[in-house]
Amino acid sequence: MRDIAIYAGTFDPITLGHIDIIKRALKIFDRLVIALPNVSEKSTFFDLISRIQMIRKSAIEFEKNISVETFDGYLVDFARSKNIKFLIRGMRDEVDFHYEYEMANANQHLNSDIDTICFFASMSDANISSTKVKQMAKDGQDLSAVVPECVKKFFDRKDVLCER
Ligand code: COA
């Protein structure tokens, strides 16, 4: 199916950078499946349910065009199970390039029917990462420029002060 793609990630938490990629991917694809691994390779600050809730609330304006789903095992197997042939990724700098290149090659090796499409992050998002957002929250900095409004509330609820 050409009108649908998967945008997978850990989204711990979703940032304005991720939202920008969703927006731009939806100019090419009619629908996006935002996919999170049930078991993350990274240890996460937010649990899976909270990360899914944050995505749903942050991307409410696109709700007709996205679904948020979880998967186990290889991403390409999840894509194949849904008959989806395109994976979306965002790229901010040369470090991302090497990581994305390796991952795209690994996925290509696992399933040559599935292609990865990378979007360059907007200049304003080039310095955002989920790790940086968490550090800013711990330092008590304003998150308005880096995450959607609703994500700030999740940080408030989690009481990041306790984790300093
Ligand atoms: N703007 C801002 N930040 C961005 C961004 C953008 N446009 N694009 C990426 N990032 C950041 C994220 O915030 C994240 O930051 P962090 O490292 O501080 O957490 C980082 O770049 C990359 O994270 P993300 O995009 O969430 O991807 P990921 O590397 O965490 O997730 C999976 C990768 C889940 C897609 C991958 O591990 C996977 O497919 N796993 C399943 C197993 C598999 O199939 N493996 C591949 C074959 S070996």
PDB file of C-alpha atoms and ligand atoms in Angstrom:
ATOM      1  CA  MET A   1       0.000   0.000   0.000  1.00  0.00           C
ATOM      2  CA  ARG A   2       1.543   3.309  -1.062  1.00  0.00           C
ATOM      3  CA  ASP A   3      -0.697   5.699   0.858  1.00  0.00           C
ATOM      4  CA  ILE A   4       0.442   4.589   4.290  1.00  0.00           C
ATOM      5  CA  ALA A   5       3.761   4.551   6.134  1.00  0.00           C
ATOM      6  CA  ILE A   6       5.094   3.712   9.582  1.00  0.00           C
ATOM      7  CA  TYR A   7       6.868   6.251  11.776  1.00  0.00           C
ATOM      8  CA  ALA A   8       8.495   4.211  14.540  1.00  0.00           C
ATOM      9  CA  GLY A   9      10.377   5.414  17.565  1.00  0.00           C
ATOM     10  CA  THR A  10      10.644   5.340  21.322  1.00  0.00           C
ATOM     11  CA  PHE A  11       9.049   8.792  21.692  1.00  0.00           C
ATOM     12  CA  ASP A  12      10.273   9.251  25.288  1.00  0.00           C
ATOM     13  CA  PRO A  13       8.704  11.803  25.028  1.00  0.00           C
ATOM     14  CA  ILE A  14       7.352  12.938  21.657  1.00  0.00           C
ATOM     15  CA  THR A  15       8.888  16.335  20.787  1.00  0.00           C
ATOM     16  CA  LEU A  16       8.048  19.193  18.426  1.00  0.00           C
ATOM     17  CA  GLY A  17      10.707  17.676  16.158  1.00  0.00           C
ATOM     18  CA  HIS A  18       8.687  14.465  15.885  1.00  0.00           C
ATOM     19  CA  ILE A  19       5.484  16.463  15.265  1.00  0.00           C
ATOM     20  CA  ASP A  20       7.211  18.310  12.422  1.00  0.00           C
ATOM     21  CA  ILE A  21       8.177  14.981  10.819  1.00  0.00           C
ATOM     22  CA  ILE A  22       4.577  13.690  11.194  1.00  0.00           C
ATOM     23  CA  LYS A  23       3.225  16.855   9.564  1.00  0.00           C
ATOM     24  CA  ARG A  24       5.613  16.607   6.629  1.00  0.00           C
ATOM     25  CA  ALA A  25       5.166  12.868   6.148  1.00  0.00           C
ATOM     26  CA  LEU A  26       1.399  13.443   5.930  1.00  0.00           C
ATOM     27  CA  LYS A  27       2.008  15.648   2.872  1.00  0.00           C
ATOM     28  CA  ILE A  28       3.199  12.516   1.087  1.00  0.00           C
ATOM     29  CA  PHE A  29       1.206   9.756   2.764  1.00  0.00           C
ATOM     30  CA  ASP A  30      -2.510   9.748   3.559  1.00  0.00           C
ATOM     31  CA  ARG A  31      -2.017   7.816   6.738  1.00  0.00           C
ATOM     32  CA  LEU A  32       0.729   7.145   9.258  1.00  0.00           C
ATOM     33  CA  VAL A  33       1.050   4.408  11.818  1.00  0.00           C
ATOM     34  CA  ILE A  34       3.068   5.746  14.748  1.00  0.00           C
ATOM     35  CA  ALA A  35       4.696   2.604  16.122  1.00  0.00           C
ATOM     36  CA  LEU A  36       6.390   2.031  19.463  1.00  0.00           C
ATOM     37  CA  PRO A  37       8.207  -1.159  20.449  1.00  0.00           C
ATOM     38  CA  ASN A  38       6.537  -2.926  23.382  1.00  0.00           C
ATOM     39  CA  VAL A  39       9.995  -3.613  24.744  1.00  0.00           C
ATOM     40  CA  SER A  40      12.265  -0.662  24.136  1.00  0.00           C
ATOM     41  CA  GLU A  41      15.983  -1.030  23.478  1.00  0.00           C
ATOM     42  CA  LYS A  42      16.436   2.148  25.542  1.00  0.00           C
ATOM     43  CA  SER A  43      15.463   2.390  29.197  1.00  0.00           C
ATOM     44  CA  THR A  44      12.642   4.900  29.202  1.00  0.00           C
ATOM     45  CA  PHE A  45      11.629   7.669  31.589  1.00  0.00           C
ATOM     46  CA  PHE A  46       7.922   7.438  30.672  1.00  0.00           C
ATOM     47  CA  ASP A  47       6.087   4.112  30.573  1.00  0.00           C
ATOM     48  CA  LEU A  48       4.596   2.871  27.306  1.00  0.00           C
ATOM     49  CA  ILE A  49       1.010   3.937  28.133  1.00  0.00           C
ATOM     50  CA  SER A  50       2.112   7.497  28.950  1.00  0.00           C
ATOM     51  CA  ARG A  51       4.166   7.721  25.751  1.00  0.00           C
ATOM     52  CA  ILE A  52       1.161   6.561  23.704  1.00  0.00           C
ATOM     53  CA  GLN A  53      -1.138   9.046  25.476  1.00  0.00           C
ATOM     54  CA  MET A  54       1.317  11.871  24.840  1.00  0.00           C
ATOM     55  CA  ILE A  55       1.442  11.050  21.121  1.00  0.00           C
ATOM     56  CA  ARG A  56      -2.363  10.843  20.833  1.00  0.00           C
ATOM     57  CA  LYS A  57      -2.858  14.172  22.621  1.00  0.00           C
ATOM     58  CA  SER A  58       0.002  15.927  20.804  1.00  0.00           C
ATOM     59  CA  ALA A  59      -1.107  14.787  17.369  1.00  0.00           C
ATOM     60  CA  ILE A  60      -4.830  15.355  17.932  1.00  0.00           C
ATOM     61  CA  GLU A  61      -5.031  17.607  14.841  1.00  0.00           C
ATOM     62  CA  PHE A  62      -3.994  14.620  12.714  1.00  0.00           C
ATOM     63  CA  GLU A  63      -6.182  12.061  14.486  1.00  0.00           C
ATOM     64  CA  LYS A  64      -8.052  11.107  11.323  1.00  0.00           C
ATOM     65  CA  ASN A  65      -4.774  10.289   9.586  1.00  0.00           C
ATOM     66  CA  ILE A  66      -2.753   8.533  12.257  1.00  0.00           C
ATOM     67  CA  SER A  67      -2.985   5.509  14.483  1.00  0.00           C
ATOM     68  CA  VAL A  68      -0.682   4.765  17.395  1.00  0.00           C
ATOM     69  CA  GLU A  69       0.274   1.128  17.728  1.00  0.00           C
ATOM     70  CA  THR A  70       2.834  -1.075  19.448  1.00  0.00           C
ATOM     71  CA  PHE A  71       4.865  -3.929  18.066  1.00  0.00           C
ATOM     72  CA  ASP A  72       7.110  -6.791  19.154  1.00  0.00           C
ATOM     73  CA  GLY A  73      10.242  -7.985  17.411  1.00  0.00           C
ATOM     74  CA  TYR A  74      11.464  -6.545  14.144  1.00  0.00           C
ATOM     75  CA  LEU A  75       9.884  -3.398  12.767  1.00  0.00           C
ATOM     76  CA  VAL A  76       9.927  -4.808   9.227  1.00  0.00           C
ATOM     77  CA  ASP A  77       7.905  -7.830  10.397  1.00  0.00           C
ATOM     78  CA  PHE A  78       5.324  -5.474  11.889  1.00  0.00           C
ATOM     79  CA  ALA A  79       5.290  -3.530   8.599  1.00  0.00           C
ATOM     80  CA  ARG A  80       4.862  -6.726   6.592  1.00  0.00           C
ATOM     81  CA  SER A  81       2.003  -7.857   8.866  1.00  0.00           C
ATOM     82  CA  LYS A  82       0.212  -4.629   7.978  1.00  0.00           C
ATOM     83  CA  ASN A  83       1.225  -4.699   4.321  1.00  0.00           C
ATOM     84  CA  ILE A  84       3.073  -1.378   4.718  1.00  0.00           C
ATOM     85  CA  LYS A  85       6.134  -0.783   2.545  1.00  0.00           C
ATOM     86  CA  PHE A  86       7.536   2.524   3.823  1.00  0.00           C
ATOM     87  CA  LEU A  87       9.260   3.523   7.063  1.00  0.00           C
ATOM     88  CA  ILE A  88       9.619   7.197   7.963  1.00  0.00           C
ATOM     89  CA  ARG A  89      12.589   8.539   9.920  1.00  0.00           C
ATOM     90  CA  GLY A  90      13.802  11.993  10.860  1.00  0.00           C
ATOM     91  CA  MET A  91      17.434  13.042  10.478  1.00  0.00           C
ATOM     92  CA  ARG A  92      19.042  15.965  12.288  1.00  0.00           C
ATOM     93  CA  ASP A  93      22.773  15.725  11.675  1.00  0.00           C
ATOM     94  CA  GLU A  94      25.623  13.472  10.529  1.00  0.00           C
ATOM     95  CA  VAL A  95      25.383  11.368  13.686  1.00  0.00           C
ATOM     96  CA  ASP A  96      21.750  10.600  12.825  1.00  0.00           C
ATOM     97  CA  PHE A  97      22.808   9.936   9.240  1.00  0.00           C
ATOM     98  CA  HIS A  98      25.160   7.113  10.237  1.00  0.00           C
ATOM     99  CA  TYR A  99      22.608   5.601  12.630  1.00  0.00           C
ATOM    100  CA  GLU A 100      19.775   5.854  10.098  1.00  0.00           C
ATOM    101  CA  TYR A 101      21.941   4.514   7.287  1.00  0.00           C
ATOM    102  CA  GLU A 102      22.848   1.442   9.337  1.00  0.00           C
ATOM    103  CA  MET A 103      19.267   0.874  10.444  1.00  0.00           C
ATOM    104  CA  ALA A 104      17.888   1.311   6.922  1.00  0.00           C
ATOM    105  CA  ASN A 105      20.451  -1.185   5.644  1.00  0.00           C
ATOM    106  CA  ALA A 106      19.627  -3.676   8.401  1.00  0.00           C
ATOM    107  CA  ASN A 107      15.931  -3.355   7.630  1.00  0.00           C
ATOM    108  CA  GLN A 108      16.586  -3.653   3.897  1.00  0.00           C
ATOM    109  CA  HIS A 109      18.568  -6.818   4.564  1.00  0.00           C
ATOM    110  CA  LEU A 110      15.685  -8.246   6.622  1.00  0.00           C
ATOM    111  CA  ASN A 111      13.045  -7.297   4.060  1.00  0.00           C
ATOM    112  CA  SER A 112      14.024  -5.810   0.714  1.00  0.00           C
ATOM    113  CA  ASP A 113      10.389  -4.887  -0.052  1.00  0.00           C
ATOM    114  CA  ILE A 114      10.424  -2.197   2.619  1.00  0.00           C
ATOM    115  CA  ASP A 115      12.059   1.205   2.063  1.00  0.00           C
ATOM    116  CA  THR A 116      13.091   3.882   4.534  1.00  0.00           C
ATOM    117  CA  ILE A 117      12.312   7.520   3.755  1.00  0.00           C
ATOM    118  CA  CYS A 118      14.243  10.105   5.791  1.00  0.00           C
ATOM    119  CA  PHE A 119      13.145  13.687   6.325  1.00  0.00           C
ATOM    120  CA  PHE A 120      15.716  16.284   7.307  1.00  0.00           C
ATOM    121  CA  ALA A 121      14.695  17.902  10.579  1.00  0.00           C
ATOM    122  CA  SER A 122      13.808  21.584  10.335  1.00  0.00           C
ATOM    123  CA  MET A 123      16.674  23.862  11.428  1.00  0.00           C
ATOM    124  CA  SER A 124      14.692  24.911  14.490  1.00  0.00           C
ATOM    125  CA  ASP A 125      14.436  21.265  15.617  1.00  0.00           C
ATOM    126  CA  ALA A 126      18.011  20.278  14.851  1.00  0.00           C
ATOM    127  CA  ASN A 127      19.051  20.448  18.495  1.00  0.00           C
ATOM    128  CA  ILE A 128      16.016  18.778  20.018  1.00  0.00           C
ATOM    129  CA  SER A 129      16.224  15.230  21.305  1.00  0.00           C
ATOM    130  CA  SER A 130      14.112  13.376  23.821  1.00  0.00           C
ATOM    131  CA  THR A 131      17.185  13.067  26.056  1.00  0.00           C
ATOM    132  CA  LYS A 132      17.729  16.825  25.950  1.00  0.00           C
ATOM    133  CA  VAL A 133      14.069  17.452  26.787  1.00  0.00           C
ATOM    134  CA  LYS A 134      14.325  15.222  29.868  1.00  0.00           C
ATOM    135  CA  GLN A 135      17.488  17.009  30.977  1.00  0.00           C
ATOM    136  CA  MET A 136      15.804  20.401  30.528  1.00  0.00           C
ATOM    137  CA  ALA A 137      12.837  19.204  32.616  1.00  0.00           C
ATOM    138  CA  LYS A 138      15.142  18.033  35.391  1.00  0.00           C
ATOM    139  CA  ASP A 139      16.914  21.407  35.309  1.00  0.00           C
ATOM    140  CA  GLY A 140      13.543  23.144  35.640  1.00  0.00           C
ATOM    141  CA  GLN A 141      13.818  24.838  32.229  1.00  0.00           C
ATOM    142  CA  ASP A 142      10.825  25.943  30.165  1.00  0.00           C
ATOM    143  CA  LEU A 143       9.915  23.216  27.651  1.00  0.00           C
ATOM    144  CA  SER A 144       7.594  25.346  25.482  1.00  0.00           C
ATOM    145  CA  ALA A 145       9.976  25.474  22.520  1.00  0.00           C
ATOM    146  CA  VAL A 146      10.690  21.743  22.459  1.00  0.00           C
ATOM    147  CA  VAL A 147       7.538  19.750  23.291  1.00  0.00           C
ATOM    148  CA  PRO A 148       3.793  20.098  22.694  1.00  0.00           C
ATOM    149  CA  GLU A 149       1.910  21.777  25.558  1.00  0.00           C
ATOM    150  CA  CYS A 150       0.308  18.530  26.765  1.00  0.00           C
ATOM    151  CA  VAL A 151       3.698  16.828  27.182  1.00  0.00           C
ATOM    152  CA  LYS A 152       4.662  19.484  29.737  1.00  0.00           C
ATOM    153  CA  LYS A 153       1.748  18.283  31.898  1.00  0.00           C
ATOM    154  CA  PHE A 154       3.079  14.720  31.844  1.00  0.00           C
ATOM    155  CA  PHE A 155       6.380  16.004  33.204  1.00  0.00           C
ATOM    156  CA  ASP A 156       4.533  17.942  35.914  1.00  0.00           C
ATOM    157  CA  ARG A 157       2.616  14.804  36.881  1.00  0.00           C
ATOM    158  CA  LYS A 158       5.737  12.676  36.995  1.00  0.00           C
ATOM    159  CA  ASP A 159       7.307  15.183  39.351  1.00  0.00           C
ATOM    160  CA  VAL A 160      10.727  15.385  37.787  1.00  0.00           C
ATOM    161  CA  LEU A 161      11.988  17.170  40.885  1.00  0.00           C
ATOM    162  CA  CYS A 162      12.041  13.798  42.674  1.00  0.00           C
ATOM    163  CA  GLU A 163      14.335  12.424  40.007  1.00  0.00           C
ATOM    164  CA  ARG A 164      16.980  15.166  40.217  1.00  0.00           C
TER     165      ARG A 164
HETATM  166  N1  COA B   1      13.473  16.064  15.877  1.00  0.00           N
HETATM  167  C1  COA B   1      13.861  15.922  17.140  1.00  0.00           C
HETATM  168  N2  COA B   1      14.367  14.794  17.646  1.00  0.00           N
HETATM  169  C2  COA B   1      14.488  13.762  16.822  1.00  0.00           C
HETATM  170  C3  COA B   1      14.108  13.827  15.490  1.00  0.00           C
HETATM  171  C4  COA B   1      13.585  15.042  15.020  1.00  0.00           C
HETATM  172  N3  COA B   1      13.199  15.209  13.765  1.00  0.00           N
HETATM  173  N4  COA B   1      14.362  12.631  14.922  1.00  0.00           N
HETATM  174  C5  COA B   1      14.878  11.861  15.865  1.00  0.00           C
HETATM  175  N5  COA B   1      14.969  12.530  17.027  1.00  0.00           N
HETATM  176  C6  COA B   1      15.543  12.047  18.264  1.00  0.00           C
HETATM  177  C7  COA B   1      14.616  11.421  19.240  1.00  0.00           C
HETATM  178  O1  COA B   1      14.104  12.385  20.121  1.00  0.00           O
HETATM  179  C8  COA B   1      15.512  10.425  19.933  1.00  0.00           C
HETATM  180  O2  COA B   1      16.247  11.073  20.933  1.00  0.00           O
HETATM  181  P1  COA B   1      16.949  10.263  22.133  1.00  0.00           P
HETATM  182  O3  COA B   1      18.010   9.394  21.532  1.00  0.00           O
HETATM  183  O4  COA B   1      17.475  11.330  22.997  1.00  0.00           O
HETATM  184  O5  COA B   1      15.875   9.429  22.793  1.00  0.00           O
HETATM  185  C9  COA B   1      16.452   9.988  18.834  1.00  0.00           C
HETATM  186  O6  COA B   1      16.469  11.033  17.906  1.00  0.00           O
HETATM  187  C10 COA B   1      16.050   8.753  18.069  1.00  0.00           C
HETATM  188  O7  COA B   1      14.931   8.209  18.629  1.00  0.00           O
HETATM  189  P2  COA B   1      13.664   7.692  17.869  1.00  0.00           P
HETATM  190  O8  COA B   1      13.392   8.422  16.616  1.00  0.00           O
HETATM  191  O9  COA B   1      12.584   7.637  18.877  1.00  0.00           O
HETATM  192  O10 COA B   1      14.121   6.313  17.422  1.00  0.00           O
HETATM  193  P3  COA B   1      14.714   5.208  18.305  1.00  0.00           P
HETATM  194  O11 COA B   1      16.125   5.067  17.856  1.00  0.00           O
HETATM  195  O12 COA B   1      14.510   5.435  19.745  1.00  0.00           O
HETATM  196  O13 COA B   1      13.788   4.015  17.885  1.00  0.00           O
HETATM  197  C11 COA B   1      13.248   2.027  16.654  1.00  0.00           C
HETATM  198  C12 COA B   1      14.244   3.125  17.011  1.00  0.00           C
HETATM  199  C13 COA B   1      12.251   1.703  17.738  1.00  0.00           C
HETATM  200  C14 COA B   1      12.522   2.467  15.419  1.00  0.00           C
HETATM  201  C15 COA B   1      14.178   0.846  16.366  1.00  0.00           C
HETATM  202  O14 COA B   1      14.960   0.591  17.509  1.00  0.00           O
HETATM  203  C16 COA B   1      13.426  -0.397  15.974  1.00  0.00           C
HETATM  204  O15 COA B   1      12.949  -0.500  14.880  1.00  0.00           O
HETATM  205  N6  COA B   1      13.375  -1.391  16.888  1.00  0.00           N
HETATM  206  C17 COA B   1      12.737  -2.686  16.637  1.00  0.00           C
HETATM  207  C18 COA B   1      13.771  -3.768  16.335  1.00  0.00           C
HETATM  208  C19 COA B   1      14.243  -3.642  14.907  1.00  0.00           C
HETATM  209  O16 COA B   1      13.494  -3.857  13.974  1.00  0.00           O
HETATM  210  N7  COA B   1      15.528  -3.283  14.760  1.00  0.00           N
HETATM  211  C20 COA B   1      16.085  -2.958  13.458  1.00  0.00           C
HETATM  212  C21 COA B   1      16.743  -4.108  12.806  1.00  0.00           C
HETATM  213  S1  COA B   1      18.220  -4.654  13.617  1.00  0.00           S
END
